[in-house]
Every structure is written in structure tokens, then in C-alpha cells.
mmCIF file with all atom_site columns, C-alpha atoms in Angstrom:
data_model
loop_
_atom_site.group_PDB
_atom_site.id
_atom_site.type_symbol
_atom_site.label_atom_id
_atom_site.label_alt_id
_atom_site.label_comp_id
_atom_site.label_asym_id
_atom_site.label_entity_id
_atom_site.label_seq_id
_atom_site.pdbx_PDB_ins_code
_atom_site.Cartn_x
_atom_site.Cartn_y
_atom_site.Cartn_z
_atom_site.occupancy
_atom_site.B_iso_or_equiv
_atom_site.pdbx_formal_charge
_atom_site.auth_seq_id
_atom_site.auth_comp_id
_atom_site.auth_asym_id
_atom_site.auth_atom_id
_atom_site.pdbx_PDB_model_num
ATOM 1   C CA . MET A 1 1   ? 3.859   19.513 12.411 1.00 0.00 ? 10  MET A CA 1
ATOM 2   C CA . LEU A 1 2   ? 6.440   22.442 13.383 1.00 0.00 ? 11  LEU A CA 1
ATOM 3   C CA . ARG A 1 3   ? 3.471   24.825 13.553 1.00 0.00 ? 12  ARG A CA 1
ATOM 4   C CA . LYS A 1 4   ? 1.489   22.741 15.765 1.00 0.00 ? 13  LYS A CA 1
ATOM 5   C CA . CYS A 1 5   ? 4.682   22.314 17.967 1.00 0.00 ? 14  CYS A CA 1
ATOM 6   C CA . PHE A 1 6   ? 5.088   25.995 18.247 1.00 0.00 ? 15  PHE A CA 1
ATOM 7   C CA . THR A 1 7   ? 1.412   26.766 18.899 1.00 0.00 ? 16  THR A CA 1
ATOM 8   C CA . LEU A 1 8   ? 1.256   24.151 21.758 1.00 0.00 ? 17  LEU A CA 1
ATOM 9   C CA . THR A 1 9   ? 4.551   25.513 23.306 1.00 0.00 ? 18  THR A CA 1
ATOM 10  C CA . ILE A 1 10  ? 2.978   29.073 23.084 1.00 0.00 ? 19  ILE A CA 1
ATOM 11  C CA . GLN A 1 11  ? 0.033   27.492 25.073 1.00 0.00 ? 20  GLN A CA 1
ATOM 12  C CA . LEU A 1 12  ? 1.955   25.297 27.606 1.00 0.00 ? 21  LEU A CA 1
ATOM 13  C CA . ALA A 1 13  ? 4.875   27.337 28.557 1.00 0.00 ? 22  ALA A CA 1
ATOM 14  C CA . PRO A 1 14  ? 2.691   30.049 30.534 1.00 0.00 ? 23  PRO A CA 1
ATOM 15  C CA . MET A 1 15  ? 1.037   27.463 32.634 1.00 0.00 ? 24  MET A CA 1
ATOM 16  C CA . LEU A 1 16  ? 4.475   25.867 33.472 1.00 0.00 ? 25  LEU A CA 1
ATOM 17  C CA . LEU A 1 17  ? 6.038   29.141 34.138 1.00 0.00 ? 26  LEU A CA 1
ATOM 18  C CA . LEU A 1 18  ? 3.110   30.283 36.325 1.00 0.00 ? 27  LEU A CA 1
ATOM 19  C CA . LEU A 1 19  ? 3.434   27.078 38.228 1.00 0.00 ? 28  LEU A CA 1
ATOM 20  C CA . LEU A 1 20  ? 7.006   27.455 39.084 1.00 0.00 ? 29  LEU A CA 1
ATOM 21  C CA . ALA A 1 21  ? 6.762   31.159 39.581 1.00 0.00 ? 30  ALA A CA 1
ATOM 22  C CA . GLY A 1 22  ? 4.218   30.952 42.283 1.00 0.00 ? 31  GLY A CA 1
ATOM 23  C CA . TRP A 1 23  ? 6.358   28.376 44.217 1.00 0.00 ? 32  TRP A CA 1
ATOM 24  C CA . GLY A 1 24  ? 9.447   30.679 43.775 1.00 0.00 ? 33  GLY A CA 1
ATOM 25  C CA . ARG A 1 25  ? 12.436  30.147 41.619 1.00 0.00 ? 34  ARG A CA 1
ATOM 26  C CA . ASP A 1 26  ? 14.756  30.207 44.588 1.00 0.00 ? 35  ASP A CA 1
ATOM 27  C CA . ASP A 1 27  ? 14.056  26.617 45.684 1.00 0.00 ? 36  ASP A CA 1
ATOM 28  C CA . TRP A 1 28  ? 12.719  24.441 42.836 1.00 0.00 ? 37  TRP A CA 1
ATOM 29  C CA . ARG A 1 29  ? 14.436  21.442 44.354 1.00 0.00 ? 38  ARG A CA 1
ATOM 30  C CA . GLU A 1 30  ? 11.949  21.297 47.118 1.00 0.00 ? 39  GLU A CA 1
ATOM 31  C CA . PHE A 1 31  ? 9.004   21.636 44.404 1.00 0.00 ? 40  PHE A CA 1
ATOM 32  C CA . PHE A 1 32  ? 10.506  18.456 42.545 1.00 0.00 ? 41  PHE A CA 1
ATOM 33  C CA . GLY A 1 33  ? 11.190  16.688 46.014 1.00 0.00 ? 42  GLY A CA 1
ATOM 34  C CA . ASN A 1 34  ? 7.426   15.923 46.235 1.00 0.00 ? 43  ASN A CA 1
ATOM 35  C CA . PRO A 1 35  ? 6.459   13.044 43.729 1.00 0.00 ? 44  PRO A CA 1
ATOM 36  C CA . ALA A 1 36  ? 2.882   14.228 43.376 1.00 0.00 ? 45  ALA A CA 1
ATOM 37  C CA . ARG A 1 37  ? 4.037   17.740 42.269 1.00 0.00 ? 46  ARG A CA 1
ATOM 38  C CA . THR A 1 38  ? 6.591   16.145 39.952 1.00 0.00 ? 47  THR A CA 1
ATOM 39  C CA . GLY A 1 39  ? 3.948   13.606 38.456 1.00 0.00 ? 48  GLY A CA 1
ATOM 40  C CA . LEU A 1 40  ? 1.652   16.560 37.658 1.00 0.00 ? 49  LEU A CA 1
ATOM 41  C CA . ILE A 1 41  ? 4.503   18.170 35.702 1.00 0.00 ? 50  ILE A CA 1
ATOM 42  C CA . ALA A 1 42  ? 5.189   14.902 33.972 1.00 0.00 ? 51  ALA A CA 1
ATOM 43  C CA . VAL A 1 43  ? 1.397   14.323 33.240 1.00 0.00 ? 52  VAL A CA 1
ATOM 44  C CA . ILE A 1 44  ? 1.172   18.044 31.614 1.00 0.00 ? 53  ILE A CA 1
ATOM 45  C CA . VAL A 1 45  ? 4.305   17.318 29.365 1.00 0.00 ? 54  VAL A CA 1
ATOM 46  C CA . LEU A 1 46  ? 2.868   13.980 28.453 1.00 0.00 ? 55  LEU A CA 1
ATOM 47  C CA . GLY A 1 47  ? -0.358  15.248 27.604 1.00 0.00 ? 56  GLY A CA 1
ATOM 48  C CA . ALA A 1 48  ? 1.284   17.912 25.386 1.00 0.00 ? 57  ALA A CA 1
ATOM 49  C CA . GLY A 1 49  ? 3.241   15.299 23.734 1.00 0.00 ? 58  GLY A CA 1
ATOM 50  C CA . THR A 1 50  ? 0.224   13.136 23.124 1.00 0.00 ? 59  THR A CA 1
ATOM 51  C CA . VAL A 1 51  ? -1.581  16.035 21.434 1.00 0.00 ? 60  VAL A CA 1
ATOM 52  C CA . LEU A 1 52  ? 1.550   16.457 19.253 1.00 0.00 ? 61  LEU A CA 1
ATOM 53  C CA . LEU A 1 53  ? 1.759   12.677 18.455 1.00 0.00 ? 62  LEU A CA 1
ATOM 54  C CA . LEU A 1 54  ? -1.882  12.464 17.591 1.00 0.00 ? 63  LEU A CA 1
ATOM 55  C CA . ARG A 1 55  ? -1.889  15.599 15.621 1.00 0.00 ? 64  ARG A CA 1
ATOM 56  C CA . LEU A 1 56  ? -5.141  16.839 17.509 1.00 0.00 ? 65  LEU A CA 1
ATOM 57  C CA . ASP A 1 57  ? -6.643  19.811 16.091 1.00 0.00 ? 66  ASP A CA 1
ATOM 58  C CA . LEU A 1 58  ? -6.967  22.283 18.953 1.00 0.00 ? 67  LEU A CA 1
ATOM 59  C CA . HIS A 1 59  ? -8.240  25.589 17.941 1.00 0.00 ? 68  HIS A CA 1
ATOM 60  C CA . PRO A 1 60  ? -10.159 26.591 21.104 1.00 0.00 ? 69  PRO A CA 1
ATOM 61  C CA . LEU A 1 61  ? -11.372 29.991 19.640 1.00 0.00 ? 70  LEU A CA 1
ATOM 62  C CA . ARG A 1 62  ? -12.830 28.512 16.480 1.00 0.00 ? 71  ARG A CA 1
ATOM 63  C CA . ARG A 1 63  ? -16.089 30.423 16.366 1.00 0.00 ? 72  ARG A CA 1
ATOM 64  C CA . GLY A 1 64  ? -18.334 28.425 14.137 1.00 0.00 ? 73  GLY A CA 1
ATOM 65  C CA . THR A 1 65  ? -21.735 29.579 13.039 1.00 0.00 ? 74  THR A CA 1
ATOM 66  C CA . TRP A 1 66  ? -23.442 30.453 16.163 1.00 0.00 ? 75  TRP A CA 1
ATOM 67  C CA . GLU A 1 67  ? -23.254 33.753 17.661 1.00 0.00 ? 76  GLU A CA 1
ATOM 68  C CA . ALA A 1 68  ? -20.685 33.867 20.636 1.00 0.00 ? 77  ALA A CA 1
ATOM 69  C CA . GLY A 1 69  ? -22.681 36.383 22.398 1.00 0.00 ? 78  GLY A CA 1
ATOM 70  C CA . HIS A 1 70  ? -21.395 36.668 26.184 1.00 0.00 ? 79  HIS A CA 1
ATOM 71  C CA . GLN A 1 71  ? -19.427 33.653 25.594 1.00 0.00 ? 80  GLN A CA 1
ATOM 72  C CA . SER A 1 72  ? -16.251 35.516 25.021 1.00 0.00 ? 81  SER A CA 1
ATOM 73  C CA . VAL A 1 73  ? -16.405 37.388 28.569 1.00 0.00 ? 82  VAL A CA 1
ATOM 74  C CA . VAL A 1 74  ? -17.120 34.108 30.389 1.00 0.00 ? 83  VAL A CA 1
ATOM 75  C CA . LEU A 1 75  ? -14.299 32.371 28.769 1.00 0.00 ? 84  LEU A CA 1
ATOM 76  C CA . LEU A 1 76  ? -11.948 35.211 29.553 1.00 0.00 ? 85  LEU A CA 1
ATOM 77  C CA . MET A 1 77  ? -13.034 35.135 33.270 1.00 0.00 ? 86  MET A CA 1
ATOM 78  C CA . LEU A 1 78  ? -12.467 31.508 33.184 1.00 0.00 ? 87  LEU A CA 1
ATOM 79  C CA . ALA A 1 79  ? -8.820  31.687 31.686 1.00 0.00 ? 88  ALA A CA 1
ATOM 80  C CA . LEU A 1 80  ? -8.022  34.610 34.258 1.00 0.00 ? 89  LEU A CA 1
ATOM 81  C CA . ALA A 1 81  ? -9.223  32.612 37.199 1.00 0.00 ? 90  ALA A CA 1
ATOM 82  C CA . SER A 1 82  ? -7.345  29.643 35.949 1.00 0.00 ? 91  SER A CA 1
ATOM 83  C CA . PHE A 1 83  ? -4.051  31.400 35.411 1.00 0.00 ? 92  PHE A CA 1
ATOM 84  C CA . PHE A 1 84  ? -4.364  32.929 38.981 1.00 0.00 ? 93  PHE A CA 1
ATOM 85  C CA . LEU A 1 85  ? -4.960  29.558 40.521 1.00 0.00 ? 94  LEU A CA 1
ATOM 86  C CA . ILE A 1 86  ? -2.116  27.784 38.589 1.00 0.00 ? 95  ILE A CA 1
ATOM 87  C CA . TRP A 1 87  ? 0.174   30.445 40.290 1.00 0.00 ? 96  TRP A CA 1
ATOM 88  C CA . PHE A 1 88  ? -1.590  30.681 43.621 1.00 0.00 ? 97  PHE A CA 1
ATOM 89  C CA . LEU A 1 89  ? -2.051  27.150 44.577 1.00 0.00 ? 98  LEU A CA 1
ATOM 90  C CA . PRO A 1 90  ? 1.896   26.325 44.486 1.00 0.00 ? 99  PRO A CA 1
ATOM 91  C CA . PHE A 1 91  ? 2.396   29.638 46.189 1.00 0.00 ? 100 PHE A CA 1
ATOM 92  C CA . ALA A 1 92  ? 0.011   28.674 49.187 1.00 0.00 ? 101 ALA A CA 1
ATOM 93  C CA . ASP A 1 93  ? 1.412   25.203 49.095 1.00 0.00 ? 102 ASP A CA 1
ATOM 94  C CA . ARG A 1 94  ? 5.052   26.277 49.983 1.00 0.00 ? 103 ARG A CA 1
ATOM 95  C CA . ARG A 1 95  ? 3.723   28.854 52.480 1.00 0.00 ? 104 ARG A CA 1
ATOM 96  C CA . GLN A 1 96  ? 1.023   26.406 53.943 1.00 0.00 ? 105 GLN A CA 1
ATOM 97  C CA . ILE A 1 97  ? -1.744  28.876 53.323 1.00 0.00 ? 106 ILE A CA 1
ATOM 98  C CA . LEU A 1 98  ? -5.249  26.992 53.131 1.00 0.00 ? 107 LEU A CA 1
ATOM 99  C CA . THR A 1 99  ? -3.526  23.496 53.009 1.00 0.00 ? 108 THR A CA 1
ATOM 100 C CA . PHE A 1 100 ? -4.095  20.380 54.724 1.00 0.00 ? 109 PHE A CA 1
ATOM 101 C CA . SER A 1 101 ? -1.448  17.894 56.012 1.00 0.00 ? 110 SER A CA 1
ATOM 102 C CA . ASN A 1 102 ? -2.806  14.515 54.523 1.00 0.00 ? 111 ASN A CA 1
ATOM 103 C CA . GLN A 1 103 ? -0.240  13.638 51.739 1.00 0.00 ? 112 GLN A CA 1
ATOM 104 C CA . PHE A 1 104 ? -2.163  10.775 50.570 1.00 0.00 ? 113 PHE A CA 1
ATOM 105 C CA . LEU A 1 105 ? -4.888  13.387 49.075 1.00 0.00 ? 114 LEU A CA 1
ATOM 106 C CA . ARG A 1 106 ? -1.973  14.700 46.913 1.00 0.00 ? 115 ARG A CA 1
ATOM 107 C CA . TYR A 1 107 ? -1.875  11.446 45.062 1.00 0.00 ? 116 TYR A CA 1
ATOM 108 C CA . VAL A 1 108 ? -5.771  11.199 44.896 1.00 0.00 ? 117 VAL A CA 1
ATOM 109 C CA . GLY A 1 109 ? -5.488  14.566 43.172 1.00 0.00 ? 118 GLY A CA 1
ATOM 110 C CA . LEU A 1 110 ? -2.696  13.154 40.758 1.00 0.00 ? 119 LEU A CA 1
ATOM 111 C CA . GLY A 1 111 ? -4.819  10.356 39.935 1.00 0.00 ? 120 GLY A CA 1
ATOM 112 C CA . LEU A 1 112 ? -7.951  12.417 39.073 1.00 0.00 ? 121 LEU A CA 1
ATOM 113 C CA . CYS A 1 113 ? -5.789  14.779 36.875 1.00 0.00 ? 122 CYS A CA 1
ATOM 114 C CA . ILE A 1 114 ? -4.407  11.595 34.841 1.00 0.00 ? 123 ILE A CA 1
ATOM 115 C CA . VAL A 1 115 ? -8.007  10.332 34.430 1.00 0.00 ? 124 VAL A CA 1
ATOM 116 C CA . GLY A 1 116 ? -9.089  14.000 33.614 1.00 0.00 ? 125 GLY A CA 1
ATOM 117 C CA . ILE A 1 117 ? -6.284  14.579 31.023 1.00 0.00 ? 126 ILE A CA 1
ATOM 118 C CA . ALA A 1 118 ? -6.940  11.155 29.515 1.00 0.00 ? 127 ALA A CA 1
ATOM 119 C CA . VAL A 1 119 ? -10.733 11.697 29.262 1.00 0.00 ? 128 VAL A CA 1
ATOM 120 C CA . ARG A 1 120 ? -9.904  15.093 27.812 1.00 0.00 ? 129 ARG A CA 1
ATOM 121 C CA . LEU A 1 121 ? -7.481  13.737 25.103 1.00 0.00 ? 130 LEU A CA 1
ATOM 122 C CA . ILE A 1 122 ? -9.731  11.092 24.066 1.00 0.00 ? 131 ILE A CA 1
ATOM 123 C CA . ALA A 1 123 ? -12.660 13.487 23.617 1.00 0.00 ? 132 ALA A CA 1
ATOM 124 C CA . LEU A 1 124 ? -10.585 15.742 21.572 1.00 0.00 ? 133 LEU A CA 1
ATOM 125 C CA . ALA A 1 125 ? -9.291  12.939 19.431 1.00 0.00 ? 134 ALA A CA 1
ATOM 126 C CA . LYS A 1 126 ? -12.795 12.128 18.550 1.00 0.00 ? 135 LYS A CA 1
ATOM 127 C CA . LEU A 1 127 ? -14.185 15.759 18.152 1.00 0.00 ? 136 LEU A CA 1
ATOM 128 C CA . GLY A 1 128 ? -11.426 16.796 15.873 1.00 0.00 ? 137 GLY A CA 1
ATOM 129 C CA . ARG A 1 129 ? -12.177 20.086 14.022 1.00 0.00 ? 138 ARG A CA 1
ATOM 130 C CA . TYR A 1 130 ? -15.729 20.488 15.654 1.00 0.00 ? 139 TYR A CA 1
ATOM 131 C CA . PHE A 1 131 ? -13.969 21.024 18.902 1.00 0.00 ? 140 PHE A CA 1
ATOM 132 C CA . SER A 1 132 ? -14.181 24.929 20.211 1.00 0.00 ? 141 SER A CA 1
ATOM 133 C CA . ALA A 1 133 ? -14.269 26.635 23.548 1.00 0.00 ? 142 ALA A CA 1
ATOM 134 C CA . TYR A 1 134 ? -17.386 28.343 22.351 1.00 0.00 ? 143 TYR A CA 1
ATOM 135 C CA . VAL A 1 135 ? -20.897 26.780 22.360 1.00 0.00 ? 144 VAL A CA 1
ATOM 136 C CA . THR A 1 136 ? -21.241 26.696 18.623 1.00 0.00 ? 145 THR A CA 1
ATOM 137 C CA . LEU A 1 137 ? -21.499 24.521 15.626 1.00 0.00 ? 146 LEU A CA 1
ATOM 138 C CA . GLN A 1 138 ? -19.387 24.483 12.423 1.00 0.00 ? 147 GLN A CA 1
ATOM 139 C CA . ASP A 1 139 ? -20.893 24.609 9.032  1.00 0.00 ? 148 ASP A CA 1
ATOM 140 C CA . ASP A 1 140 ? -20.720 20.940 8.199  1.00 0.00 ? 149 ASP A CA 1
ATOM 141 C CA . HIS A 1 141 ? -21.147 19.922 12.115 1.00 0.00 ? 150 HIS A CA 1
ATOM 142 C CA . GLN A 1 142 ? -22.103 16.095 12.735 1.00 0.00 ? 151 GLN A CA 1
ATOM 143 C CA . LEU A 1 143 ? -23.441 14.693 15.862 1.00 0.00 ? 152 LEU A CA 1
ATOM 144 C CA . VAL A 1 144 ? -20.561 12.761 17.226 1.00 0.00 ? 153 VAL A CA 1
ATOM 145 C CA . GLN A 1 145 ? -21.889 9.710  18.862 1.00 0.00 ? 154 GLN A CA 1
ATOM 146 C CA . SER A 1 146 ? -18.846 7.250  18.577 1.00 0.00 ? 155 SER A CA 1
ATOM 147 C CA . GLY A 1 147 ? -15.727 6.447  20.675 1.00 0.00 ? 156 GLY A CA 1
ATOM 148 C CA . ILE A 1 148 ? -16.098 7.993  24.332 1.00 0.00 ? 157 ILE A CA 1
ATOM 149 C CA . TYR A 1 149 ? -19.225 9.747  23.050 1.00 0.00 ? 158 TYR A CA 1
ATOM 150 C CA . GLU A 1 150 ? -21.188 6.429  22.957 1.00 0.00 ? 159 GLU A CA 1
ATOM 151 C CA . THR A 1 151 ? -21.015 6.475  26.693 1.00 0.00 ? 160 THR A CA 1
ATOM 152 C CA . ILE A 1 152 ? -20.901 10.197 27.565 1.00 0.00 ? 161 ILE A CA 1
ATOM 153 C CA . ARG A 1 153 ? -22.332 12.949 25.914 1.00 0.00 ? 162 ARG A CA 1
ATOM 154 C CA . HIS A 1 154 ? -19.965 15.627 27.529 1.00 0.00 ? 163 HIS A CA 1
ATOM 155 C CA . PRO A 1 155 ? -16.512 14.213 28.294 1.00 0.00 ? 164 PRO A CA 1
ATOM 156 C CA . LEU A 1 156 ? -14.819 17.493 28.113 1.00 0.00 ? 165 LEU A CA 1
ATOM 157 C CA . TYR A 1 157 ? -16.813 18.847 31.235 1.00 0.00 ? 166 TYR A CA 1
ATOM 158 C CA . LEU A 1 158 ? -16.186 15.442 32.932 1.00 0.00 ? 167 LEU A CA 1
ATOM 159 C CA . SER A 1 159 ? -12.579 16.312 32.413 1.00 0.00 ? 168 SER A CA 1
ATOM 160 C CA . LEU A 1 160 ? -12.701 19.489 33.892 1.00 0.00 ? 169 LEU A CA 1
ATOM 161 C CA . LEU A 1 161 ? -14.629 18.164 37.028 1.00 0.00 ? 170 LEU A CA 1
ATOM 162 C CA . LEU A 1 162 ? -12.027 15.626 37.378 1.00 0.00 ? 171 LEU A CA 1
ATOM 163 C CA . ALA A 1 163 ? -8.756  17.665 36.674 1.00 0.00 ? 172 ALA A CA 1
ATOM 164 C CA . GLY A 1 164 ? -9.728  20.878 38.321 1.00 0.00 ? 173 GLY A CA 1
ATOM 165 C CA . PRO A 1 165 ? -10.080 19.767 41.988 1.00 0.00 ? 174 PRO A CA 1
ATOM 166 C CA . GLY A 1 166 ? -7.257  17.111 41.243 1.00 0.00 ? 175 GLY A CA 1
ATOM 167 C CA . PHE A 1 167 ? -4.700  20.052 40.320 1.00 0.00 ? 176 PHE A CA 1
ATOM 168 C CA . ALA A 1 168 ? -5.820  21.710 43.887 1.00 0.00 ? 177 ALA A CA 1
ATOM 169 C CA . LEU A 1 169 ? -5.300  18.471 45.741 1.00 0.00 ? 178 LEU A CA 1
ATOM 170 C CA . VAL A 1 170 ? -2.031  18.026 44.303 1.00 0.00 ? 179 VAL A CA 1
ATOM 171 C CA . PHE A 1 171 ? -0.956  21.329 46.039 1.00 0.00 ? 180 PHE A CA 1
ATOM 172 C CA . ALA A 1 172 ? -2.977  20.131 49.342 1.00 0.00 ? 181 ALA A CA 1
ATOM 173 C CA . SER A 1 173 ? -5.228  22.897 48.954 1.00 0.00 ? 182 SER A CA 1
ATOM 174 C CA . PHE A 1 174 ? -8.624  23.125 50.898 1.00 0.00 ? 183 PHE A CA 1
ATOM 175 C CA . LEU A 1 175 ? -9.725  25.306 47.759 1.00 0.00 ? 184 LEU A CA 1
ATOM 176 C CA . SER A 1 176 ? -10.254 21.802 45.914 1.00 0.00 ? 185 SER A CA 1
ATOM 177 C CA . LEU A 1 177 ? -13.825 21.955 47.191 1.00 0.00 ? 186 LEU A CA 1
ATOM 178 C CA . PRO A 1 178 ? -14.642 25.393 46.085 1.00 0.00 ? 187 PRO A CA 1
ATOM 179 C CA . ILE A 1 179 ? -13.060 24.656 42.712 1.00 0.00 ? 188 ILE A CA 1
ATOM 180 C CA . LEU A 1 180 ? -15.329 21.578 42.379 1.00 0.00 ? 189 LEU A CA 1
ATOM 181 C CA . ALA A 1 181 ? -18.458 23.558 42.896 1.00 0.00 ? 190 ALA A CA 1
ATOM 182 C CA . MET A 1 182 ? -17.467 26.314 40.569 1.00 0.00 ? 191 MET A CA 1
ATOM 183 C CA . ALA A 1 183 ? -16.480 23.750 37.786 1.00 0.00 ? 192 ALA A CA 1
ATOM 184 C CA . ALA A 1 184 ? -19.796 21.945 38.584 1.00 0.00 ? 193 ALA A CA 1
ATOM 185 C CA . ALA A 1 185 ? -21.760 25.266 38.051 1.00 0.00 ? 194 ALA A CA 1
ATOM 186 C CA . PHE A 1 186 ? -20.148 26.059 34.883 1.00 0.00 ? 195 PHE A CA 1
ATOM 187 C CA . ALA A 1 187 ? -20.409 22.737 33.335 1.00 0.00 ? 196 ALA A CA 1
ATOM 188 C CA . GLY A 1 188 ? -24.120 22.367 34.401 1.00 0.00 ? 197 GLY A CA 1
ATOM 189 C CA . MET A 1 189 ? -24.721 25.886 32.576 1.00 0.00 ? 198 MET A CA 1
ATOM 190 C CA . ARG A 1 190 ? -22.732 24.872 29.498 1.00 0.00 ? 199 ARG A CA 1
ATOM 191 C CA . ILE A 1 191 ? -24.281 21.553 29.100 1.00 0.00 ? 200 ILE A CA 1
ATOM 192 C CA . ARG A 1 192 ? -27.706 23.021 29.220 1.00 0.00 ? 201 ARG A CA 1
ATOM 193 C CA . GLU A 1 193 ? -26.703 25.404 26.284 1.00 0.00 ? 202 GLU A CA 1
ATOM 194 C CA . GLU A 1 194 ? -25.008 22.872 24.577 1.00 0.00 ? 203 GLU A CA 1
ATOM 195 C CA . ASP A 1 195 ? -28.007 20.448 24.583 1.00 0.00 ? 204 ASP A CA 1
ATOM 196 C CA . ARG A 1 196 ? -30.271 23.151 23.599 1.00 0.00 ? 205 ARG A CA 1
ATOM 197 C CA . LEU A 1 197 ? -27.929 24.250 20.496 1.00 0.00 ? 206 LEU A CA 1
ATOM 198 C CA . LEU A 1 198 ? -27.660 20.496 19.596 1.00 0.00 ? 207 LEU A CA 1
ATOM 199 C CA . GLU A 1 199 ? -31.406 19.741 19.574 1.00 0.00 ? 208 GLU A CA 1
ATOM 200 C CA . SER A 1 200 ? -32.108 22.929 17.605 1.00 0.00 ? 209 SER A CA 1
ATOM 201 C CA . ARG A 1 201 ? -29.710 21.668 15.049 1.00 0.00 ? 210 ARG A CA 1
ATOM 202 C CA . PHE A 1 202 ? -30.213 17.916 15.101 1.00 0.00 ? 211 PHE A CA 1
ATOM 203 C CA . GLY A 1 203 ? -33.743 17.549 16.654 1.00 0.00 ? 212 GLY A CA 1
ATOM 204 C CA . ALA A 1 204 ? -35.129 14.060 16.954 1.00 0.00 ? 213 ALA A CA 1
ATOM 205 C CA . GLU A 1 205 ? -31.800 12.362 16.399 1.00 0.00 ? 214 GLU A CA 1
ATOM 206 C CA . PHE A 1 206 ? -30.325 14.530 19.351 1.00 0.00 ? 215 PHE A CA 1
ATOM 207 C CA . ARG A 1 207 ? -33.340 13.729 21.566 1.00 0.00 ? 216 ARG A CA 1
ATOM 208 C CA . GLU A 1 208 ? -32.739 10.128 21.074 1.00 0.00 ? 217 GLU A CA 1
ATOM 209 C CA . TYR A 1 209 ? -29.119 10.277 21.866 1.00 0.00 ? 218 TYR A CA 1
ATOM 210 C CA . ARG A 1 210 ? -29.778 12.314 25.050 1.00 0.00 ? 219 ARG A CA 1
ATOM 211 C CA . GLN A 1 211 ? -32.194 9.858  26.094 1.00 0.00 ? 220 GLN A CA 1
ATOM 212 C CA . ARG A 1 212 ? -29.941 6.988  25.771 1.00 0.00 ? 221 ARG A CA 1
ATOM 213 C CA . VAL A 1 213 ? -26.495 8.447  26.748 1.00 0.00 ? 222 VAL A CA 1
ATOM 214 C CA . ALA A 1 214 ? -25.783 9.917  30.193 1.00 0.00 ? 223 ALA A CA 1
ATOM 215 C CA . ALA A 1 215 ? -24.392 13.500 30.234 1.00 0.00 ? 224 ALA A CA 1
ATOM 216 C CA . LEU A 1 216 ? -21.259 12.764 32.568 1.00 0.00 ? 225 LEU A CA 1
ATOM 217 C CA . LEU A 1 217 ? -21.427 9.437  34.335 1.00 0.00 ? 226 LEU A CA 1
ATOM 218 C CA . PRO A 1 218 ? -23.109 6.328  32.917 1.00 0.00 ? 227 PRO A CA 1
ATOM 219 C CA . GLY A 1 219 ? -26.080 5.251  34.818 1.00 0.00 ? 228 GLY A CA 1
ATOM 220 C CA . ILE A 1 220 ? -25.687 8.136  37.160 1.00 0.00 ? 229 ILE A CA 1
ATOM 221 C CA . LEU A 1 221 ? -25.775 11.591 35.600 1.00 0.00 ? 230 LEU A CA 1
#
């Protein structure tokens, strides 16, 4: 438990520090003066607490049995872009760079973040040690079809499509639409790769599952 707590702190601390550093450490009172921004911090911390409470097995760099290939480069670029946006969005919000004035959309963004994080935690709890940031399979990998996976084949990508633009909306950023577009392109690419891999391993079982269960939104997509 202590080891997981330490690991999670190492992963969470840079994100919170980048958020506050982007805003500027000379006036954090103004940052927390906005309920949507304060709510975002609370959701992130509560999400981390849920990971510890449920003892989720989070090892994003678990390689598995499939060749990683170009994936390490793609994941590195995604991580760098994410870190930049975590810093830039509060920086731009404070200085009114590429921002809108509609305050209601901040709360829409917070709602999207809450739903996105909840979907992600539910999916991770069901995946357990099969989870990896790489498109790969573990030695004894099973095709997970229960829980949230009864309704959605790729809930982790749905969480990205919700929380990514939602995060930008909390900071009143016009970048929410480009972020959604990039997240959709990434998710589409990864879904195709994962589906091919799962079909190669599980064959007819996966084809039946894919025909029965939507990729992201039941009855729509």
C-alpha cells in the first residue's frame, strides 16, 4: 500500500505542480477563487484517492508480449504534449490568451472531467493487470467482456475524449476543440490497432464481441 501511495504521488505531483506553476505562484488565491478550477483540483485528488482505495494495478509501461515498435515514440510525444497543455492552459486562462468569456462552459468542462475520470477508473478496475498504455497483450490475457466492457469496448478512449477537452473548458480555452480533434484522431488510430490485435489473438470470440458491443457510445459509435 505504501509503495502504491508513493508511486501515485510521483505521478500526480508533477501534474498539480504544472497546473499551479502555469497559473503563477504569486496569486493562487485567484486560481482557487474560481469554483470550476477548484473543483478540477478536487476531482484529480479524489480520483487519486480512489485509485489507492480500490488498489488499482496501474503500470502504464507494462510491455506484455507484443512488440512495442513505434509506440514508445508516440506515447512520449503524447506525454510531452499533455504536460505542456497542463502548464499552458492555466497560464493562458490567467492572461486571457485564447479564452472565452462564457463562464458556464467551465462547469460543462468540469462535468466532462468528472464523467471522464469516473469512466477511466471503472475501466481500470475491471482491466486490472491487463492494463497498459501500449497496445499489447499479457501472457495469460483474457478478453474482458464484463462490467463497463459489456457496454463499451474502449472506455479508456472514451474517457480521453471526455476529460481532454473538458480540462481545456475548465480553463475557458478555445483549444478545447483542437484538443478534441487530436484526441479523436489518436483514439481512432489506437482502436483500430487494438481491434486488429485482439482479433488476431481471440479470433471469432472477439469478432462476435465487436459486432455486439459499440466501440465508444452504445447504439451510436
